[in-house]
Tab-separated table of C-alpha atoms and ligand atoms in Angstrom:
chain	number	residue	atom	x	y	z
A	13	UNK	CA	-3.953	25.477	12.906
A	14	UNK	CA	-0.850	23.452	14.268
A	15	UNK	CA	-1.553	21.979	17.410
A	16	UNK	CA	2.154	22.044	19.486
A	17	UNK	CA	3.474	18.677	19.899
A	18	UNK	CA	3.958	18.685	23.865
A	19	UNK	CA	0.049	19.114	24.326
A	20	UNK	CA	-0.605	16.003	22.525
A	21	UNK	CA	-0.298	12.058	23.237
A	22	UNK	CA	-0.043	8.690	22.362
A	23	UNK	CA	-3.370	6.674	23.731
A	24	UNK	CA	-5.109	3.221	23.146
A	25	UNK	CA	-7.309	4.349	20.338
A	26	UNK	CA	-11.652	3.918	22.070
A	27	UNK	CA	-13.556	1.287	20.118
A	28	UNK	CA	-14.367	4.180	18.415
A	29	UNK	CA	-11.717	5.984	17.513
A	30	UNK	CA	-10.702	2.556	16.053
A	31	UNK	CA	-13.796	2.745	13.392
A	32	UNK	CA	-12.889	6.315	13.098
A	33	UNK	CA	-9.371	5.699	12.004
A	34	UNK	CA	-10.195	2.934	9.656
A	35	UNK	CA	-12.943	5.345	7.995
A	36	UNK	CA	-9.968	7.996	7.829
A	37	UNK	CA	-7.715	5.373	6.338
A	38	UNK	CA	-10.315	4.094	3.463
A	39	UNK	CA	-10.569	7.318	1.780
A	40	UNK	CA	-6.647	6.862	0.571
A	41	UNK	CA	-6.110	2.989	1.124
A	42	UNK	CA	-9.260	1.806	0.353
A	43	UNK	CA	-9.084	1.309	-3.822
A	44	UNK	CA	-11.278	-1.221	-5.184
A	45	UNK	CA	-13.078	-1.581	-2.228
A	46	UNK	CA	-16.379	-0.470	-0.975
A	47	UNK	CA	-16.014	1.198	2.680
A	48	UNK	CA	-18.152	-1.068	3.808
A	49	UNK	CA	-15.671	-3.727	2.289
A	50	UNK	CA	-12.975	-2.439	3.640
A	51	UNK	CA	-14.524	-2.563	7.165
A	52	UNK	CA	-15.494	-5.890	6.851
A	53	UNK	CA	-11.705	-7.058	6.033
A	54	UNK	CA	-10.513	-5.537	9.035
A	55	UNK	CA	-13.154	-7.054	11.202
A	56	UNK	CA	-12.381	-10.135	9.551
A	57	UNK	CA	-8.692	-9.955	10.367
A	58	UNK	CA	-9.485	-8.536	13.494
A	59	UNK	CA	-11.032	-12.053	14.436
A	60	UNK	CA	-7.942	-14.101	13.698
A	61	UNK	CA	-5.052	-15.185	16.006
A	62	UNK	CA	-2.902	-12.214	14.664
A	63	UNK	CA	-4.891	-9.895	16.683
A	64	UNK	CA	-6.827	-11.427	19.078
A	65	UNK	CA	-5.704	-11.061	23.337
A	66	UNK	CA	-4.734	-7.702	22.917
A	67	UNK	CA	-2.151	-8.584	20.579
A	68	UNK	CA	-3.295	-5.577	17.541
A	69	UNK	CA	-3.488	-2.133	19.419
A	70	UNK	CA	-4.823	0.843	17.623
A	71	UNK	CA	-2.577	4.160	18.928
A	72	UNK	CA	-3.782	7.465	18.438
A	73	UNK	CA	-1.704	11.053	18.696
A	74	UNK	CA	-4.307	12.948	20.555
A	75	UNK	CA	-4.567	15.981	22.467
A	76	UNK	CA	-4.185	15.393	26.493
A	77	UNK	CA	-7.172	17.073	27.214
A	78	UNK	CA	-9.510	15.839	24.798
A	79	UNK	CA	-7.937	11.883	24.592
A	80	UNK	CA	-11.201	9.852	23.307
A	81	UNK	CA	-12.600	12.592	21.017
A	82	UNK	CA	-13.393	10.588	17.720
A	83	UNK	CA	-12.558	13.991	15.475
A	84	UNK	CA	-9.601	15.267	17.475
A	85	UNK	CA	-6.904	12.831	17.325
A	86	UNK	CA	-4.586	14.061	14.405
A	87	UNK	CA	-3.030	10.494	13.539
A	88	UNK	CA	-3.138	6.861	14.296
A	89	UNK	CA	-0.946	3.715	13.551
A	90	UNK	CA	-2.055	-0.308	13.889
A	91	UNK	CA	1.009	-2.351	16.739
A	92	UNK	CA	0.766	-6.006	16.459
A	93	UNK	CA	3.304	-8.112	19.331
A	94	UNK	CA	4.477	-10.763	17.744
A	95	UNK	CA	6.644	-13.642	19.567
A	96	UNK	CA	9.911	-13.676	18.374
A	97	UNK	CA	13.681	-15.052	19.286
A	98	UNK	CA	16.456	-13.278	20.102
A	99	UNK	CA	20.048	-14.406	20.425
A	100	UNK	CA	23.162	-11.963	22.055
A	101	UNK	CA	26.656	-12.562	22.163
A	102	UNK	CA	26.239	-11.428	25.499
A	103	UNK	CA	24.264	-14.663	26.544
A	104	UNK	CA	24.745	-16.849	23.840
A	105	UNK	CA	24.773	-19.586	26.432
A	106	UNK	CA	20.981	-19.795	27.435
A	107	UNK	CA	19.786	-18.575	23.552
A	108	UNK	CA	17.731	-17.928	22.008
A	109	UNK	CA	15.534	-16.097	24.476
A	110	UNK	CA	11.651	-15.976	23.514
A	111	UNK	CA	10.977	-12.059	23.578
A	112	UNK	CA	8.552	-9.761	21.737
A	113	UNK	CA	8.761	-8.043	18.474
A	114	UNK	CA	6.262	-5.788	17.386
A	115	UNK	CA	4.778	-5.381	13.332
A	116	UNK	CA	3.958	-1.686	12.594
A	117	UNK	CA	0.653	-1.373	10.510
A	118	UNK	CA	-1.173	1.655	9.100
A	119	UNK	CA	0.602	4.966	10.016
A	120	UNK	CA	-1.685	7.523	8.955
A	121	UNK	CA	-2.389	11.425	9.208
A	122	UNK	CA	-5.348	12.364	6.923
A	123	UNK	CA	-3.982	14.813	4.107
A	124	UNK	CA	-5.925	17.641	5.724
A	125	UNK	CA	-3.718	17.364	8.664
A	126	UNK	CA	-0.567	16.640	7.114
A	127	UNK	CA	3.224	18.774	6.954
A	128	UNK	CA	2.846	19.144	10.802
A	129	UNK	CA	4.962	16.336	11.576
A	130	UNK	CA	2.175	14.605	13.526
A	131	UNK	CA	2.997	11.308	12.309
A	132	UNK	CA	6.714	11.831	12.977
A	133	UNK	CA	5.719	12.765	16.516
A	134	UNK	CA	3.669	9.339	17.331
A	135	UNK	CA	6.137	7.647	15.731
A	136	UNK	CA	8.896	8.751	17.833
A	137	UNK	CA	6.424	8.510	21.000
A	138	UNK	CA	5.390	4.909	20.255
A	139	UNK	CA	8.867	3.395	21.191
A	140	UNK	CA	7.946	4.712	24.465
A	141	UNK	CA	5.165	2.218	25.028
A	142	UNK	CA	6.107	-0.719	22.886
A	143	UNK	CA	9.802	-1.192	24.459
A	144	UNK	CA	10.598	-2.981	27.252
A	145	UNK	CA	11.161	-0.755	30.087
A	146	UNK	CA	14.470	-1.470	30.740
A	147	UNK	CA	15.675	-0.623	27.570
A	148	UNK	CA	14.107	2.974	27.389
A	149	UNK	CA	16.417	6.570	27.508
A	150	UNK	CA	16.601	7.911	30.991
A	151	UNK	CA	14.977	10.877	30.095
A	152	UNK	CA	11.901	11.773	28.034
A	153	UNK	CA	12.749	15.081	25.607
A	154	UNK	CA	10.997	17.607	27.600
A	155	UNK	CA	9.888	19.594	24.781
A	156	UNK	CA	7.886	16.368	24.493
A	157	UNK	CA	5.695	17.139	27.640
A	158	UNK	CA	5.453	13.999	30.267
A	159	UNK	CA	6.133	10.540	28.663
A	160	UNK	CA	3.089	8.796	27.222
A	161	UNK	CA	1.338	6.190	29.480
A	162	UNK	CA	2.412	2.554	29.431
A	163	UNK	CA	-0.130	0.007	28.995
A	164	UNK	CA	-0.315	-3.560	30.144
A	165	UNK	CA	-1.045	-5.534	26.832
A	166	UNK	CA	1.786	-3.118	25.129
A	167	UNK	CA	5.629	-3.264	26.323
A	168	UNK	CA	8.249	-5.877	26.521
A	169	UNK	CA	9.548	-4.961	22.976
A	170	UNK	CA	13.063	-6.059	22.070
A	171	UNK	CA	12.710	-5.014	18.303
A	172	UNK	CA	10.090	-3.792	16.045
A	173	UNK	CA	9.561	-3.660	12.515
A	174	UNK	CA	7.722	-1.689	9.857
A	175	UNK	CA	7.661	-1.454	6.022
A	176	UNK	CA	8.282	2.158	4.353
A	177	UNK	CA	6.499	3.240	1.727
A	178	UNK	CA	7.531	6.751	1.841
A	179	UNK	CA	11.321	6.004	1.656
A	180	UNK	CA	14.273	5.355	4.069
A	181	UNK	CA	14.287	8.605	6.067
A	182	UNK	CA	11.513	9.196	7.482
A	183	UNK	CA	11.199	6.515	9.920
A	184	UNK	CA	14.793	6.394	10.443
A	185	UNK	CA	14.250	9.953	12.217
A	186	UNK	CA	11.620	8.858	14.666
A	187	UNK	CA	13.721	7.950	17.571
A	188	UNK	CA	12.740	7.853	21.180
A	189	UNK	CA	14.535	11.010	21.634
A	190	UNK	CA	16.260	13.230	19.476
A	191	UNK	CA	19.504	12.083	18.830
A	192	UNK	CA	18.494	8.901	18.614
A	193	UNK	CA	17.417	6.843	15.116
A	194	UNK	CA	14.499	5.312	14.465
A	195	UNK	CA	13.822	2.618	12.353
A	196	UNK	CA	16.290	2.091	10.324
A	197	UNK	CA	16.167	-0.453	6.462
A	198	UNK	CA	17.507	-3.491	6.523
A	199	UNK	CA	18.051	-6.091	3.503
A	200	UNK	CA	15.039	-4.224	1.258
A	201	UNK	CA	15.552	-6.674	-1.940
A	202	UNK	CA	12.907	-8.803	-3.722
A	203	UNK	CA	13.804	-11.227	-6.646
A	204	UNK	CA	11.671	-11.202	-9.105
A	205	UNK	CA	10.575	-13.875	-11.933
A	206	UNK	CA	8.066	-13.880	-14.775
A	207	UNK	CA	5.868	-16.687	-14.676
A	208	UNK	CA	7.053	-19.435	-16.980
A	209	UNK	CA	4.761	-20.167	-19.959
A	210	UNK	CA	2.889	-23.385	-19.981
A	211	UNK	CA	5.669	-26.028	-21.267
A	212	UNK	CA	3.030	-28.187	-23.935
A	213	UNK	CA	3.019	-31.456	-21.553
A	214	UNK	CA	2.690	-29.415	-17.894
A	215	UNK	CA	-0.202	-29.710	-15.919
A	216	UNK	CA	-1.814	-28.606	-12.740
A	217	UNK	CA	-0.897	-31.612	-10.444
A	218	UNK	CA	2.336	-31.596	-8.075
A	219	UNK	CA	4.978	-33.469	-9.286
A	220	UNK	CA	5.274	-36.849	-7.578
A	221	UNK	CA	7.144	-36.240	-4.074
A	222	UNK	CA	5.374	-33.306	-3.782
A	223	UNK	CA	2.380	-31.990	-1.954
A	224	UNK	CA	-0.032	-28.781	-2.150
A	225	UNK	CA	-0.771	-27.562	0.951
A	226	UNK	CA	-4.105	-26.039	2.105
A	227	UNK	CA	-5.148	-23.508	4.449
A	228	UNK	CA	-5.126	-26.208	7.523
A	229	UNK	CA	-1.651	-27.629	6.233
A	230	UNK	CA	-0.083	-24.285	5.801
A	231	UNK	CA	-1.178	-23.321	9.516
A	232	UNK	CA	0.609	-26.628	10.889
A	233	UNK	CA	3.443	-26.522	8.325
A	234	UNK	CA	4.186	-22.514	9.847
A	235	UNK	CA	4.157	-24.195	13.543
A	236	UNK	CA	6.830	-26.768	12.574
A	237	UNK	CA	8.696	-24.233	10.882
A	238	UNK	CA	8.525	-21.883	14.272
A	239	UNK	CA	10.132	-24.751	16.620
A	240	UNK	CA	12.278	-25.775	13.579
A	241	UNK	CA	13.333	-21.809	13.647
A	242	UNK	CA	14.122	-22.125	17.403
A	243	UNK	CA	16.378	-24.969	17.089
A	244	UNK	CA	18.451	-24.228	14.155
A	245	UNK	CA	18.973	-20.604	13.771
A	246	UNK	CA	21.629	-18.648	15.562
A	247	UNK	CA	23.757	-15.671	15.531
A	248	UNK	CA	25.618	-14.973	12.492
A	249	UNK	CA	29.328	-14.345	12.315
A	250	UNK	CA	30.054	-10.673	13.251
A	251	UNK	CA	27.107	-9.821	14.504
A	252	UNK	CA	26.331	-8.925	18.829
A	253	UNK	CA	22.630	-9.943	18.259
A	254	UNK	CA	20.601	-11.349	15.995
A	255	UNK	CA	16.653	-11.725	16.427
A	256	UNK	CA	13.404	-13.060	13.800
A	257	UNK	CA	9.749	-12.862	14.013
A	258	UNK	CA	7.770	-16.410	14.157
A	259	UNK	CA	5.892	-17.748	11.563
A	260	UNK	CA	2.957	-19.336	13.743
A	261	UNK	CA	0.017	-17.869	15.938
A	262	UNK	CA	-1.496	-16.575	12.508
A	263	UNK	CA	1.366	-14.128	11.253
A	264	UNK	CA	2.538	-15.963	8.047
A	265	UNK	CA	-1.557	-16.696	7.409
A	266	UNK	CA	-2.219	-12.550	7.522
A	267	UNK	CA	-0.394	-12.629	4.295
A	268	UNK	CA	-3.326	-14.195	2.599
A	269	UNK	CA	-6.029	-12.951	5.144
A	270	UNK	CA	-5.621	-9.242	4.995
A	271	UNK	CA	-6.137	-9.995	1.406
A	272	UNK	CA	-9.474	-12.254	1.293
A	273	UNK	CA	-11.972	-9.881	-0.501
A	274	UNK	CA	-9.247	-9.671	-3.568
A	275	UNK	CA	-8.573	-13.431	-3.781
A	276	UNK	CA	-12.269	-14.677	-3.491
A	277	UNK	CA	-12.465	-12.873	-6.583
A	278	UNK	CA	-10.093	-15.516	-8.418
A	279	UNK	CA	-11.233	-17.670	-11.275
A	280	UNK	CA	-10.197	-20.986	-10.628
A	281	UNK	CA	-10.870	-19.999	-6.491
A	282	UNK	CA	-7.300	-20.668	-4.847
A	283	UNK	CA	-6.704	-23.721	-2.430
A	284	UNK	CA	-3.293	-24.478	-1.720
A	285	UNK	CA	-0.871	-21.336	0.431
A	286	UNK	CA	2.251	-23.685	-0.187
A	287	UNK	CA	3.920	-26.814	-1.477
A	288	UNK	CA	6.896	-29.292	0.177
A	289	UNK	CA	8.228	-32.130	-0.364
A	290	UNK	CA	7.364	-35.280	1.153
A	291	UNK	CA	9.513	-35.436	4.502
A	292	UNK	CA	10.958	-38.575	5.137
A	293	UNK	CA	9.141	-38.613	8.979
A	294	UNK	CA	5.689	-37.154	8.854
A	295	UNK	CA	6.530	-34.981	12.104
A	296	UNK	CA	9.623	-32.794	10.688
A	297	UNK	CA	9.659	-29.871	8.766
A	298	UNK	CA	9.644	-30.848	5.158
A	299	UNK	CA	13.214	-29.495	4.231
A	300	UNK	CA	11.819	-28.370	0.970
A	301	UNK	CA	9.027	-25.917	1.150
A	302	UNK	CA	7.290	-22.412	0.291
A	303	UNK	CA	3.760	-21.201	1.412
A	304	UNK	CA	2.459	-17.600	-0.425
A	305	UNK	CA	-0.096	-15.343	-0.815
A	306	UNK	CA	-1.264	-14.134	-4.001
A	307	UNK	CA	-1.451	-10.291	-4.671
A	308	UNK	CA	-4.100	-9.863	-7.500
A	309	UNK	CA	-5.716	-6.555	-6.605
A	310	UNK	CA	-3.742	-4.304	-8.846
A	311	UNK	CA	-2.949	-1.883	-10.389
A	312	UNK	CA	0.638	-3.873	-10.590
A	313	UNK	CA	1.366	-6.865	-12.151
A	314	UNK	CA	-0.789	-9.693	-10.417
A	315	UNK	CA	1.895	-11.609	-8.428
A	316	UNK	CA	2.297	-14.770	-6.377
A	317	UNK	CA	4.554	-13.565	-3.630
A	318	UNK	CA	6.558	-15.937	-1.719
A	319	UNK	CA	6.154	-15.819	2.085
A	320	UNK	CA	8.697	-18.654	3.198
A	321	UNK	CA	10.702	-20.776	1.703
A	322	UNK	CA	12.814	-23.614	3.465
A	323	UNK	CA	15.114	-25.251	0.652
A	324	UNK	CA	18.595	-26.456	0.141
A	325	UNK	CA	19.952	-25.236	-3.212
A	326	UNK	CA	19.755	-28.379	-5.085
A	327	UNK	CA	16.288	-28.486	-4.567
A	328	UNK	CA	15.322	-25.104	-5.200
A	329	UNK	CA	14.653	-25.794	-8.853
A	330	UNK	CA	12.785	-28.555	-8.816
A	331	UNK	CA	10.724	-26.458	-5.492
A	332	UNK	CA	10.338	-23.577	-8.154
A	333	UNK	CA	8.845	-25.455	-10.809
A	334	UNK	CA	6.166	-25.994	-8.485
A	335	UNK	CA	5.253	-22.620	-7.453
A	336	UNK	CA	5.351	-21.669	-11.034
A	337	UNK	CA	2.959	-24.574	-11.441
A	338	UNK	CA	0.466	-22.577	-8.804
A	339	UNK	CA	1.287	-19.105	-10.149
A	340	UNK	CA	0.095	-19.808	-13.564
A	341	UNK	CA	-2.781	-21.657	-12.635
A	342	UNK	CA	-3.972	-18.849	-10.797
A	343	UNK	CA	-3.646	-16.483	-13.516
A	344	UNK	CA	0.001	-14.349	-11.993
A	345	UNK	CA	1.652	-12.527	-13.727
A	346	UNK	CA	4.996	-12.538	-11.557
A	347	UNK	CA	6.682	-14.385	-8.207
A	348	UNK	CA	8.531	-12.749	-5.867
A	349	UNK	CA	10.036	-13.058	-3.144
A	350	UNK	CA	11.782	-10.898	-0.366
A	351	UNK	CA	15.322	-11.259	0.376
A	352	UNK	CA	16.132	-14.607	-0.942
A	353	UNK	CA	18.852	-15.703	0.974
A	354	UNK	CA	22.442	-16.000	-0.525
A	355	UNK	CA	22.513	-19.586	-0.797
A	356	UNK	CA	19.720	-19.825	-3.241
A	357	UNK	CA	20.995	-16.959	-5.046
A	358	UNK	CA	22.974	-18.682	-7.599
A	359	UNK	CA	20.018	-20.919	-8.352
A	360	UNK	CA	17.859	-18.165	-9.464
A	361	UNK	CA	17.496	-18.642	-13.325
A	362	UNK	CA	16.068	-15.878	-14.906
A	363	UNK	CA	14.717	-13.859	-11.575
A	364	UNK	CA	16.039	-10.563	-11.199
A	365	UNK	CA	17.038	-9.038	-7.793
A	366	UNK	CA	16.774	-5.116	-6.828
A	367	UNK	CA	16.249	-2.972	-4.127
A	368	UNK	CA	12.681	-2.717	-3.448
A	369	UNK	CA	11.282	0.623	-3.981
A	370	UNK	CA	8.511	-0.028	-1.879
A	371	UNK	CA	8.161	-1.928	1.538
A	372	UNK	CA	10.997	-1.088	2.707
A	373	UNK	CA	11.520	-3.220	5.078
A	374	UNK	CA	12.767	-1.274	8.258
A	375	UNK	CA	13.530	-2.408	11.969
A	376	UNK	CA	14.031	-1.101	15.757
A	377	UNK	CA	16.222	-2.513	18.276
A	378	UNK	CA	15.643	-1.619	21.829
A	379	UNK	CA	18.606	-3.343	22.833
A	380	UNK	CA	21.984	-1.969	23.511
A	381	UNK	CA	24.036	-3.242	20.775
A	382	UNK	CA	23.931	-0.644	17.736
A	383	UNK	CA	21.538	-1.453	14.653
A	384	UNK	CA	24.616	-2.848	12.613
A	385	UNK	CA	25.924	-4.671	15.062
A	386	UNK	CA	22.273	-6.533	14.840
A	387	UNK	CA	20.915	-8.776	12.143
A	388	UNK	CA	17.658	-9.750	11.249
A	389	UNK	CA	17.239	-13.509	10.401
A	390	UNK	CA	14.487	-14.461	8.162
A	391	UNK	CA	13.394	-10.924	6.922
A	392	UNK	CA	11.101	-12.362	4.687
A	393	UNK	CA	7.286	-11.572	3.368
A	394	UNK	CA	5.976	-13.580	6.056
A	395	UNK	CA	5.979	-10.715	8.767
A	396	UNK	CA	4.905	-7.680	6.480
A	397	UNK	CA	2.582	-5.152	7.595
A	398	UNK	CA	0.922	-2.938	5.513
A	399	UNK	CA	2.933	0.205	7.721
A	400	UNK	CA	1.488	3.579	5.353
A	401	UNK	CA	0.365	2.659	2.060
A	402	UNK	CA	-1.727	-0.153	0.053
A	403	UNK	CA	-1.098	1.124	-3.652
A	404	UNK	CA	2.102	1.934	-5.419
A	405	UNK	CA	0.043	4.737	-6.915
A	406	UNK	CA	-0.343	6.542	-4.443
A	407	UNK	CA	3.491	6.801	-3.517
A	408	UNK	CA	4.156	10.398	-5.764
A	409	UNK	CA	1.896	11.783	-3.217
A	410	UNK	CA	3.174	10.425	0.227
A	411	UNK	CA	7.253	11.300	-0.545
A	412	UNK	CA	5.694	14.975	-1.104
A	413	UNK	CA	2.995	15.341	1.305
A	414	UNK	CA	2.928	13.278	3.462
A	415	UNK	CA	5.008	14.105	7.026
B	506	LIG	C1	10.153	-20.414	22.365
B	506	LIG	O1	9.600	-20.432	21.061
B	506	LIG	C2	9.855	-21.605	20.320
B	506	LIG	C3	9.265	-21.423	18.951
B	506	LIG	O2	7.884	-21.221	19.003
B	506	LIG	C4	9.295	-22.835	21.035
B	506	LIG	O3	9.652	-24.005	20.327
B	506	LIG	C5	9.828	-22.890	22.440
B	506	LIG	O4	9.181	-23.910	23.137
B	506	LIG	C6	9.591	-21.559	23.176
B	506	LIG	N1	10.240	-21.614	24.470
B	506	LIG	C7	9.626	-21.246	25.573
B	506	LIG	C8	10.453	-21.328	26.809
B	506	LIG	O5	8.471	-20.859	25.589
C-alpha cells in the first residue's frame, strides 16, 4: 500500500530507528560481512571525530503520526556537517568565509518498499533541514503537507554533497520544491593506473627525501593541509562562488576507517595512509604529498585510491613512484584517483581518465548563484560518502528498482 507523501516526514532517526536502519541497510550493503560486522564498523566510525557532537544525523521519512515507530519509517539517509570554505564574488573581500557543507551517506528504501518515490521524497525534504535558513524557498510545496521540523545540530548548510550510484538523474530531481534541481554532478572523473610491476632493483623503502606517513602523521599532515587550503585557494576565473570541504576533524581519515574490517585483513598489515616529501621547514605543508585508503574488499580490482594529493607537476613522477611503491606492497591491483587536477594531467604516464560510472560525485548549493556559476575546489576522494550503494554489483538492480 502507498502511503501519500504529505502524511509523512523527515525526523531525527530514535537510537533505535538508527540500529533499525543499519539492520535494513546490511541485507543489500552488507557483502562480506557478518551483520554483526557490519554493526560493529558503524559503531566504530560512529566513535570517531567524523561523527561525534552531533555532527552524523540519521533522518528518517516517517509517517507524522507514528514518528519513532522502528517498522514504520519507509526510508532513511546518514547527514554528516562538515566545515568547509566558501568564497563569493559578492564578498570576495572578507573570503573565504568558514560555513558548513554537509556529506550525504546511505540513502536507502528497503526493496519491499521501493517504486513509491519515498526516497525521492526525503531527499527533496532534507534540504529543508540541512540549509541555512536564509537560503530556503519562501514557500514549502503544499502538496508536501507543513515543512519538516528544523533541528539545532542540523542547518547552516551552504552546500552539500553526495555520490550517485544510481546515475545522474535521480538526485538531480530532488529539489526543495518542484521546479527546483537537486543535486546536480560535478567533475565525476577518476584516472586510473595499473600498478607497475616490481622493476628487479625496487624495494619497499621510500626513496631518500621521502617519508611514509602513519595514521598519527596523516591526521596532522590533513590539518596543515586544511589551513594551507584556507590560505591559498580562491575563486576561479568565471565562476560567482566557489566552496571545498576540509580535510581535518577526521573526514580524509573516514576514507580508511569506514573500511577497517577489510584492511585488517591485509597480508603484510598496512601502516603508512600517505607519503611527502621532506619540507624544507618542519611546520609547512610538504608541497609534495598524497595520503590513501586502500579498497581491497572486492569484487573489483583491489585498488589503492588516492585521497589527496598536493604536488607541482615536476614532482608528480617522482611522488608516483612512491605510491606505486605502497600499492604493490600491499598487494593492489590498481590506483586511482578522483579528478586529478589539470595541471598534473599531462604527467599522467600510462593512467587512463573516464567518467566514473559510479560515485558520481554530485553537489547542492543553497546559495543564490546558479550551480554553474559555482565550482567545487578540491572534489577529490577525500570527502566521499558512501550516499546508496557499497558494491558495483549491485548497480543493475538500483537503476531499475530502486526509486
Ligand atoms: C577557518 O578554517 C580554516 C581552515 O581550517 C582555519 O585555518 C581558520 O582559522 C578558520 N577561521 C575561523 C575564523 O575560524
Amino acid at each position: 500500500m502507498t502511503i501519500a507523501l504529505s502524511s509523512l516526514s523527515l525526523f531525527v532517526a530514535t537510537s533505535e530507528q538508527v540500529a533499525a536502519s543499519r539492520r535494513r541497510t546490511y541485507v543489500n550493503w552488507g557483502k562480506g560481512m557478518t551483520e554483526e560486522e557490519y554493526l560493529a564498523r558503524d559503531a566504530f566510525t560512529d566513535k570517531h571525530e567524523n561523527a561525534q557532537n552531533g555532527r552524523l544525523i540519521t533522518w528518517v521519512l516517517a509517517p507524522r503520526d507514528n514518528p519513532t515507530s522502528v517498522e514504520a519509517f519507509v526510508s532513511s539517509c546518514e547527514t554528516f556537517r562538515r566545515e568547509g570554505l566558501v568564497w563569493q564574488q559578492s564578498s570576495l573581500k572578507d573570503s573565504p568565509r568558514n560555513e558548513t557543507g554537509y556529506g550525504i551517506a546511505s540513502v536507502f528504501t528497503p526493496s519491499s518498499l521501493r517504486g513509491n518515490g519515498y526516497a525521492r521524497h526525503m531527499m527533496r525534504l532534507l534540504h529543508w533541514v540541512i540549509s541555512d535558513e536564509k537560503f530556503l524557498p519562501k514557500d514549502f510545496p503544499e502538496a508536501w503537507g507543513t515543512p519538516p521540523s528544523r533541528v539545532a545540530r542540523a542547518g547552516d548548510g551552504w552546500f552539500s554533497a553526495l555520490w550517485s550510484d544510481v546515475g545522474p538523474e535521480f538526485y538531480k530531481r530532488c529539489g526543495p520544491t518542484f521546479d527546483q534541481e537537486g543535486w546536480v554532478v560535478r567533475d565525476a572523473v577518476s584516472t586510473i593506473w595499473d600498478v607497475p610491476h616490481e622493476s628487479p632493483n625496487s624495494d619497499d623503502e621510500a626513496a631518500p627525501g621521502w617519508t611514509w606517513l602513519d595514521e598519527a602523521e596523516v591526521l596532522a599532515l590533513w590539518e596543515k593541509d586544511a589551513d594551507h587550503i584556507a590560505s591559498n585557494l580562491n575563486l576561479p576565473d568565471n565562476f560567482q562562488a566557489s566552496f571545498v570541504f576540509l580535510p581535518n576533524k577526521g573526514v580524509a581519515a573516514f576514507q580508511h576507517r569506514r573500511n577497517q574490517h577489510f584492511l585488517d585483513q591485509l597480508v603484510p598489515r598496512n601502516e603508512h595512509w600517505g607519503i611527502k616529501a621532506e619540507p624544507s621547514t618542519s611546520e609547512a605543508l610538504p608541497s609534495t604529498f598524497a595520503t590513501w585508503t586502500l579498497d581491497a574488499r572486492g569484487p573489483g580490482p583491489k585498488t589503492l585510491l588516492i585521497t589527496r594529493v598536493g604536488s607541482r607537476p615536476e614532482d608528480f613522477g617522482k611522488l608516483f613512484e612512491q605510491v606505486a611503491k605502497a600499492a604493490r606492497r600491499q598487494g593492489m591491483e590498481k590506483i586511482e584517483i578522483y579528478n586529478l587536477p589539470e595541471y598534473l594531467q599531462s604527467v599522467v604516464g600510462l593512467g587512463m581518465t573516464s567518467p566514473r560510472d559510479e560515485h558520481l560525485s554530485a553537489f547542492k548549493w543553497y546559495g543564490e548563484e546558479k550551480p554553474s556559476q559555482v565550482a567545487w575546489l578540491l572534489n577529490e576522494r577525500f570527502v566521499f560518502c558512501n550516499s546508496d550503494d557499497l558494491f558495483a554489483d549491485n548497480l543493475r538492480c538500483y537503476r531499475y528498482c530502486w526509486c
